[in-house]
């Protein structure tokens, strides 16, 4: 593992199959047990209409983490956690999913690689990302657009619907621990 300074990253968590909350709790628990990742804050849990996806409504949240992992290592770790939670490695775009973990922001870096784009290329267009992200840090600036998250959210349509389900929702939150 390549050594990196601690970076603040934001991760999108979502799922719309089965026990949605349980699946996200499992993913978050597995994630914060990994070396080099420490949970800083977790947004409320939101229920959102599917966007470009089949199946029922999603549960979504955003996790703010500190990590000593590089962006590629963090992306690999997210994939490993998804796999451990039962998500198939290969799936059709828009297919319903038990767990979906996205790297939204990695510090203020802009990364444009075939396998990794940060900031997440569609985060500024998605209420289900911006609502929980704005809850954590409304003044956070999108590195590519130079615009605050709260301003991006203010300019989006009120649809699709995003509604809060629970503020304190995850047992892993009580164990906001791990070693960077």
PDB file of C-alpha atoms in Angstrom:
ATOM      1  CA  UNK A   1       0.000   0.000   0.000  1.00  0.00           C
ATOM      2  CA  UNK A   2       1.389   3.363  -1.037  1.00  0.00           C
ATOM      3  CA  UNK A   3       1.544   5.890   1.817  1.00  0.00           C
ATOM      4  CA  UNK A   4      -0.553   9.032   1.403  1.00  0.00           C
ATOM      5  CA  UNK A   5      -1.316  12.012   3.587  1.00  0.00           C
ATOM      6  CA  UNK A   6      -4.760  11.950   5.149  1.00  0.00           C
ATOM      7  CA  UNK A   7      -7.372  13.074   2.653  1.00  0.00           C
ATOM      8  CA  UNK A   8     -10.997  13.984   3.296  1.00  0.00           C
ATOM      9  CA  UNK A   9     -13.217  12.025   0.899  1.00  0.00           C
ATOM     10  CA  UNK A  10     -16.967  11.779   0.449  1.00  0.00           C
ATOM     11  CA  UNK A  11     -18.628   8.486  -0.429  1.00  0.00           C
ATOM     12  CA  UNK A  12     -22.129   7.935  -1.757  1.00  0.00           C
ATOM     13  CA  UNK A  13     -23.992   4.916  -0.383  1.00  0.00           C
ATOM     14  CA  UNK A  14     -27.128   3.555  -1.989  1.00  0.00           C
ATOM     15  CA  UNK A  15     -29.227   0.472  -2.543  1.00  0.00           C
ATOM     16  CA  UNK A  16     -32.730  -0.474  -3.639  1.00  0.00           C
ATOM     17  CA  UNK A  17     -33.004  -4.240  -3.138  1.00  0.00           C
ATOM     18  CA  UNK A  18     -34.049  -6.220  -0.071  1.00  0.00           C
ATOM     19  CA  UNK A  19     -33.216  -4.832   3.380  1.00  0.00           C
ATOM     20  CA  UNK A  20     -31.910  -1.517   2.084  1.00  0.00           C
ATOM     21  CA  UNK A  21     -30.910  -0.086   5.453  1.00  0.00           C
ATOM     22  CA  UNK A  22     -29.345  -3.351   6.610  1.00  0.00           C
ATOM     23  CA  UNK A  23     -27.305  -3.616   3.418  1.00  0.00           C
ATOM     24  CA  UNK A  24     -25.980  -0.060   3.801  1.00  0.00           C
ATOM     25  CA  UNK A  25     -25.170  -0.669   7.477  1.00  0.00           C
ATOM     26  CA  UNK A  26     -23.252  -3.808   6.523  1.00  0.00           C
ATOM     27  CA  UNK A  27     -21.329  -1.967   3.795  1.00  0.00           C
ATOM     28  CA  UNK A  28     -20.444   0.906   6.107  1.00  0.00           C
ATOM     29  CA  UNK A  29     -19.366  -1.465   8.883  1.00  0.00           C
ATOM     30  CA  UNK A  30     -17.094  -3.349   6.472  1.00  0.00           C
ATOM     31  CA  UNK A  31     -15.723  -0.101   5.100  1.00  0.00           C
ATOM     32  CA  UNK A  32     -14.750   1.481   8.429  1.00  0.00           C
ATOM     33  CA  UNK A  33     -13.012  -1.737   9.502  1.00  0.00           C
ATOM     34  CA  UNK A  34     -10.577  -1.405   6.601  1.00  0.00           C
ATOM     35  CA  UNK A  35      -7.125   0.000   7.360  1.00  0.00           C
ATOM     36  CA  UNK A  36      -6.678   3.555   6.155  1.00  0.00           C
ATOM     37  CA  UNK A  37     -10.345   4.599   6.409  1.00  0.00           C
ATOM     38  CA  UNK A  38     -11.925   6.481   9.304  1.00  0.00           C
ATOM     39  CA  UNK A  39     -15.546   7.582   9.343  1.00  0.00           C
ATOM     40  CA  UNK A  40     -15.783  11.270  10.221  1.00  0.00           C
ATOM     41  CA  UNK A  41     -19.505  11.922   9.726  1.00  0.00           C
ATOM     42  CA  UNK A  42     -22.502  10.233   8.189  1.00  0.00           C
ATOM     43  CA  UNK A  43     -25.529  11.992   6.746  1.00  0.00           C
ATOM     44  CA  UNK A  44     -29.080  11.085   7.544  1.00  0.00           C
ATOM     45  CA  UNK A  45     -30.664   8.240   5.628  1.00  0.00           C
ATOM     46  CA  UNK A  46     -32.811   9.308   2.680  1.00  0.00           C
ATOM     47  CA  UNK A  47     -35.305   7.495   0.501  1.00  0.00           C
ATOM     48  CA  UNK A  48     -35.165   8.531  -3.136  1.00  0.00           C
ATOM     49  CA  UNK A  49     -36.938   7.804  -6.364  1.00  0.00           C
ATOM     50  CA  UNK A  50     -34.882   5.702  -8.778  1.00  0.00           C
ATOM     51  CA  UNK A  51     -32.921   7.735 -11.330  1.00  0.00           C
ATOM     52  CA  UNK A  52     -31.674   5.828 -14.360  1.00  0.00           C
ATOM     53  CA  UNK A  53     -32.195   2.570 -12.434  1.00  0.00           C
ATOM     54  CA  UNK A  54     -34.733  -0.212 -12.240  1.00  0.00           C
ATOM     55  CA  UNK A  55     -36.354  -1.479  -9.077  1.00  0.00           C
ATOM     56  CA  UNK A  56     -37.870   0.281  -6.103  1.00  0.00           C
ATOM     57  CA  UNK A  57     -36.934   3.418  -4.238  1.00  0.00           C
ATOM     58  CA  UNK A  58     -33.360   3.724  -2.995  1.00  0.00           C
ATOM     59  CA  UNK A  59     -32.005   4.378   0.438  1.00  0.00           C
ATOM     60  CA  UNK A  60     -29.104   6.847   0.143  1.00  0.00           C
ATOM     61  CA  UNK A  61     -26.585   8.464   2.438  1.00  0.00           C
ATOM     62  CA  UNK A  62     -23.196  10.151   2.206  1.00  0.00           C
ATOM     63  CA  UNK A  63     -20.215   9.295   4.385  1.00  0.00           C
ATOM     64  CA  UNK A  64     -17.407  11.733   5.054  1.00  0.00           C
ATOM     65  CA  UNK A  65     -14.195   9.803   5.660  1.00  0.00           C
ATOM     66  CA  UNK A  66     -10.537  10.474   6.282  1.00  0.00           C
ATOM     67  CA  UNK A  67      -8.318   8.134   4.335  1.00  0.00           C
ATOM     68  CA  UNK A  68      -4.662   7.436   3.843  1.00  0.00           C
ATOM     69  CA  UNK A  69      -5.525   5.380   0.752  1.00  0.00           C
ATOM     70  CA  UNK A  70      -4.851   6.767  -2.680  1.00  0.00           C
ATOM     71  CA  UNK A  71      -7.863   7.277  -4.958  1.00  0.00           C
ATOM     72  CA  UNK A  72      -7.287   4.016  -6.856  1.00  0.00           C
ATOM     73  CA  UNK A  73      -6.863   2.062  -3.612  1.00  0.00           C
ATOM     74  CA  UNK A  74     -10.031   3.626  -2.209  1.00  0.00           C
ATOM     75  CA  UNK A  75     -11.977   2.776  -5.368  1.00  0.00           C
ATOM     76  CA  UNK A  76     -10.707  -0.827  -5.184  1.00  0.00           C
ATOM     77  CA  UNK A  77     -11.733  -1.011  -1.525  1.00  0.00           C
ATOM     78  CA  UNK A  78     -15.237   0.240  -2.369  1.00  0.00           C
ATOM     79  CA  UNK A  79     -15.530  -2.524  -4.981  1.00  0.00           C
ATOM     80  CA  UNK A  80     -14.338  -5.139  -2.497  1.00  0.00           C
ATOM     81  CA  UNK A  81     -16.910  -4.017   0.067  1.00  0.00           C
ATOM     82  CA  UNK A  82     -19.673  -4.079  -2.569  1.00  0.00           C
ATOM     83  CA  UNK A  83     -18.633  -7.631  -3.451  1.00  0.00           C
ATOM     84  CA  UNK A  84     -18.566  -8.705   0.194  1.00  0.00           C
ATOM     85  CA  UNK A  85     -22.131  -7.380   0.485  1.00  0.00           C
ATOM     86  CA  UNK A  86     -23.269  -9.523  -2.443  1.00  0.00           C
ATOM     87  CA  UNK A  87     -23.140  -7.104  -5.347  1.00  0.00           C
ATOM     88  CA  UNK A  88     -22.038  -8.837  -8.550  1.00  0.00           C
ATOM     89  CA  UNK A  89     -18.855  -7.397 -10.064  1.00  0.00           C
ATOM     90  CA  UNK A  90     -20.442  -7.164 -13.492  1.00  0.00           C
ATOM     91  CA  UNK A  91     -23.966  -5.838 -13.888  1.00  0.00           C
ATOM     92  CA  UNK A  92     -26.075  -4.003 -16.406  1.00  0.00           C
ATOM     93  CA  UNK A  93     -26.179  -0.214 -16.191  1.00  0.00           C
ATOM     94  CA  UNK A  94     -29.330   0.848 -14.358  1.00  0.00           C
ATOM     95  CA  UNK A  95     -29.887  -2.578 -12.805  1.00  0.00           C
ATOM     96  CA  UNK A  96     -31.376  -2.699  -9.291  1.00  0.00           C
ATOM     97  CA  UNK A  97     -28.639  -3.109  -6.680  1.00  0.00           C
ATOM     98  CA  UNK A  98     -28.240  -4.224  -3.112  1.00  0.00           C
ATOM     99  CA  UNK A  99     -25.304  -1.891  -2.445  1.00  0.00           C
ATOM    100  CA  UNK A 100     -23.763   0.857  -4.541  1.00  0.00           C
ATOM    101  CA  UNK A 101     -20.723   2.749  -3.228  1.00  0.00           C
ATOM    102  CA  UNK A 102     -19.425   5.751  -5.158  1.00  0.00           C
ATOM    103  CA  UNK A 103     -16.354   7.895  -4.650  1.00  0.00           C
ATOM    104  CA  UNK A 104     -17.863  11.381  -4.916  1.00  0.00           C
ATOM    105  CA  UNK A 105     -14.960  13.602  -3.864  1.00  0.00           C
ATOM    106  CA  UNK A 106     -11.329  12.949  -2.978  1.00  0.00           C
ATOM    107  CA  UNK A 107     -10.082  16.108  -1.314  1.00  0.00           C
ATOM    108  CA  UNK A 108     -10.122  18.870  -3.902  1.00  0.00           C
ATOM    109  CA  UNK A 109      -8.560  16.676  -6.570  1.00  0.00           C
ATOM    110  CA  UNK A 110      -9.866  16.348 -10.088  1.00  0.00           C
ATOM    111  CA  UNK A 111      -9.145  12.913 -11.555  1.00  0.00           C
ATOM    112  CA  UNK A 112      -9.997  12.004 -15.134  1.00  0.00           C
ATOM    113  CA  UNK A 113      -8.978   8.414 -15.804  1.00  0.00           C
ATOM    114  CA  UNK A 114     -10.899   5.827 -17.820  1.00  0.00           C
ATOM    115  CA  UNK A 115     -11.649   3.836 -14.644  1.00  0.00           C
ATOM    116  CA  UNK A 116     -12.015   6.748 -12.219  1.00  0.00           C
ATOM    117  CA  UNK A 117     -13.556  10.200 -12.491  1.00  0.00           C
ATOM    118  CA  UNK A 118     -13.537  12.469  -9.463  1.00  0.00           C
ATOM    119  CA  UNK A 119     -15.593  14.470  -8.685  1.00  0.00           C
ATOM    120  CA  UNK A 120     -18.210  11.883  -9.582  1.00  0.00           C
ATOM    121  CA  UNK A 121     -19.279  12.995 -13.072  1.00  0.00           C
ATOM    122  CA  UNK A 122     -23.013  13.235 -12.325  1.00  0.00           C
ATOM    123  CA  UNK A 123     -23.052  14.190  -8.642  1.00  0.00           C
ATOM    124  CA  UNK A 124     -23.918  17.834  -9.373  1.00  0.00           C
ATOM    125  CA  UNK A 125     -27.061  16.678 -11.211  1.00  0.00           C
ATOM    126  CA  UNK A 126     -28.356  14.300  -8.544  1.00  0.00           C
ATOM    127  CA  UNK A 127     -30.531  15.394  -5.641  1.00  0.00           C
ATOM    128  CA  UNK A 128     -29.968  12.045  -3.926  1.00  0.00           C
ATOM    129  CA  UNK A 129     -26.277  12.934  -3.674  1.00  0.00           C
ATOM    130  CA  UNK A 130     -26.500  16.674  -3.073  1.00  0.00           C
ATOM    131  CA  UNK A 131     -29.158  16.571  -0.326  1.00  0.00           C
ATOM    132  CA  UNK A 132     -27.098  14.365   2.049  1.00  0.00           C
ATOM    133  CA  UNK A 133     -23.845  16.036   0.989  1.00  0.00           C
ATOM    134  CA  UNK A 134     -25.285  19.489   1.731  1.00  0.00           C
ATOM    135  CA  UNK A 135     -26.444  18.194   5.111  1.00  0.00           C
ATOM    136  CA  UNK A 136     -22.829  17.359   5.969  1.00  0.00           C
ATOM    137  CA  UNK A 137     -21.205  20.463   4.484  1.00  0.00           C
ATOM    138  CA  UNK A 138     -23.332  22.972   2.539  1.00  0.00           C
ATOM    139  CA  UNK A 139     -20.293  25.171   1.917  1.00  0.00           C
ATOM    140  CA  UNK A 140     -18.253  22.368   0.356  1.00  0.00           C
ATOM    141  CA  UNK A 141     -17.061  23.451  -3.089  1.00  0.00           C
ATOM    142  CA  UNK A 142     -17.275  21.162  -6.112  1.00  0.00           C
ATOM    143  CA  UNK A 143     -13.642  21.167  -7.344  1.00  0.00           C
ATOM    144  CA  UNK A 144     -14.490  21.009 -11.032  1.00  0.00           C
ATOM    145  CA  UNK A 145     -17.288  23.592 -11.029  1.00  0.00           C
ATOM    146  CA  UNK A 146     -16.087  25.926  -8.283  1.00  0.00           C
ATOM    147  CA  UNK A 147     -19.639  26.038  -6.892  1.00  0.00           C
ATOM    148  CA  UNK A 148     -20.837  25.298  -3.358  1.00  0.00           C
ATOM    149  CA  UNK A 149     -22.898  22.151  -2.864  1.00  0.00           C
ATOM    150  CA  UNK A 150     -25.779  24.198  -1.424  1.00  0.00           C
ATOM    151  CA  UNK A 151     -25.855  26.359  -4.567  1.00  0.00           C
ATOM    152  CA  UNK A 152     -25.796  23.307  -6.855  1.00  0.00           C
ATOM    153  CA  UNK A 153     -28.720  21.878  -4.909  1.00  0.00           C
ATOM    154  CA  UNK A 154     -30.663  25.154  -5.017  1.00  0.00           C
ATOM    155  CA  UNK A 155     -30.533  25.131  -8.822  1.00  0.00           C
ATOM    156  CA  UNK A 156     -31.890  21.584  -9.226  1.00  0.00           C
ATOM    157  CA  UNK A 157     -35.520  20.692  -9.747  1.00  0.00           C
ATOM    158  CA  UNK A 158     -37.389  19.418  -6.684  1.00  0.00           C
ATOM    159  CA  UNK A 159     -37.823  16.134  -8.551  1.00  0.00           C
ATOM    160  CA  UNK A 160     -36.962  13.352  -8.167  1.00  0.00           C
ATOM    161  CA  UNK A 161     -38.193  13.281  -4.605  1.00  0.00           C
ATOM    162  CA  UNK A 162     -35.672  12.838  -1.797  1.00  0.00           C
ATOM    163  CA  UNK A 163     -37.128  12.382   1.693  1.00  0.00           C
ATOM    164  CA  UNK A 164     -35.410  11.843   5.017  1.00  0.00           C
ATOM    165  CA  UNK A 165     -36.022   8.476   6.666  1.00  0.00           C
ATOM    166  CA  UNK A 166     -33.809   8.728   9.761  1.00  0.00           C
ATOM    167  CA  UNK A 167     -31.130  10.990  11.236  1.00  0.00           C
ATOM    168  CA  UNK A 168     -29.374   8.404  13.402  1.00  0.00           C
ATOM    169  CA  UNK A 169     -29.610   5.237  11.383  1.00  0.00           C
ATOM    170  CA  UNK A 170     -26.431   3.223  11.422  1.00  0.00           C
ATOM    171  CA  UNK A 171     -24.864   1.166  14.197  1.00  0.00           C
ATOM    172  CA  UNK A 172     -21.448   1.602  12.545  1.00  0.00           C
ATOM    173  CA  UNK A 173     -21.847   5.272  13.345  1.00  0.00           C
ATOM    174  CA  UNK A 174     -21.455   4.486  17.046  1.00  0.00           C
ATOM    175  CA  UNK A 175     -18.215   2.751  16.145  1.00  0.00           C
ATOM    176  CA  UNK A 176     -16.820   5.693  14.158  1.00  0.00           C
ATOM    177  CA  UNK A 177     -13.425   4.176  14.414  1.00  0.00           C
ATOM    178  CA  UNK A 178     -10.615   2.748  12.418  1.00  0.00           C
ATOM    179  CA  UNK A 179      -6.995   3.414  11.940  1.00  0.00           C
ATOM    180  CA  UNK A 180      -5.760   5.580   9.064  1.00  0.00           C
TER     181      UNK A 180
END
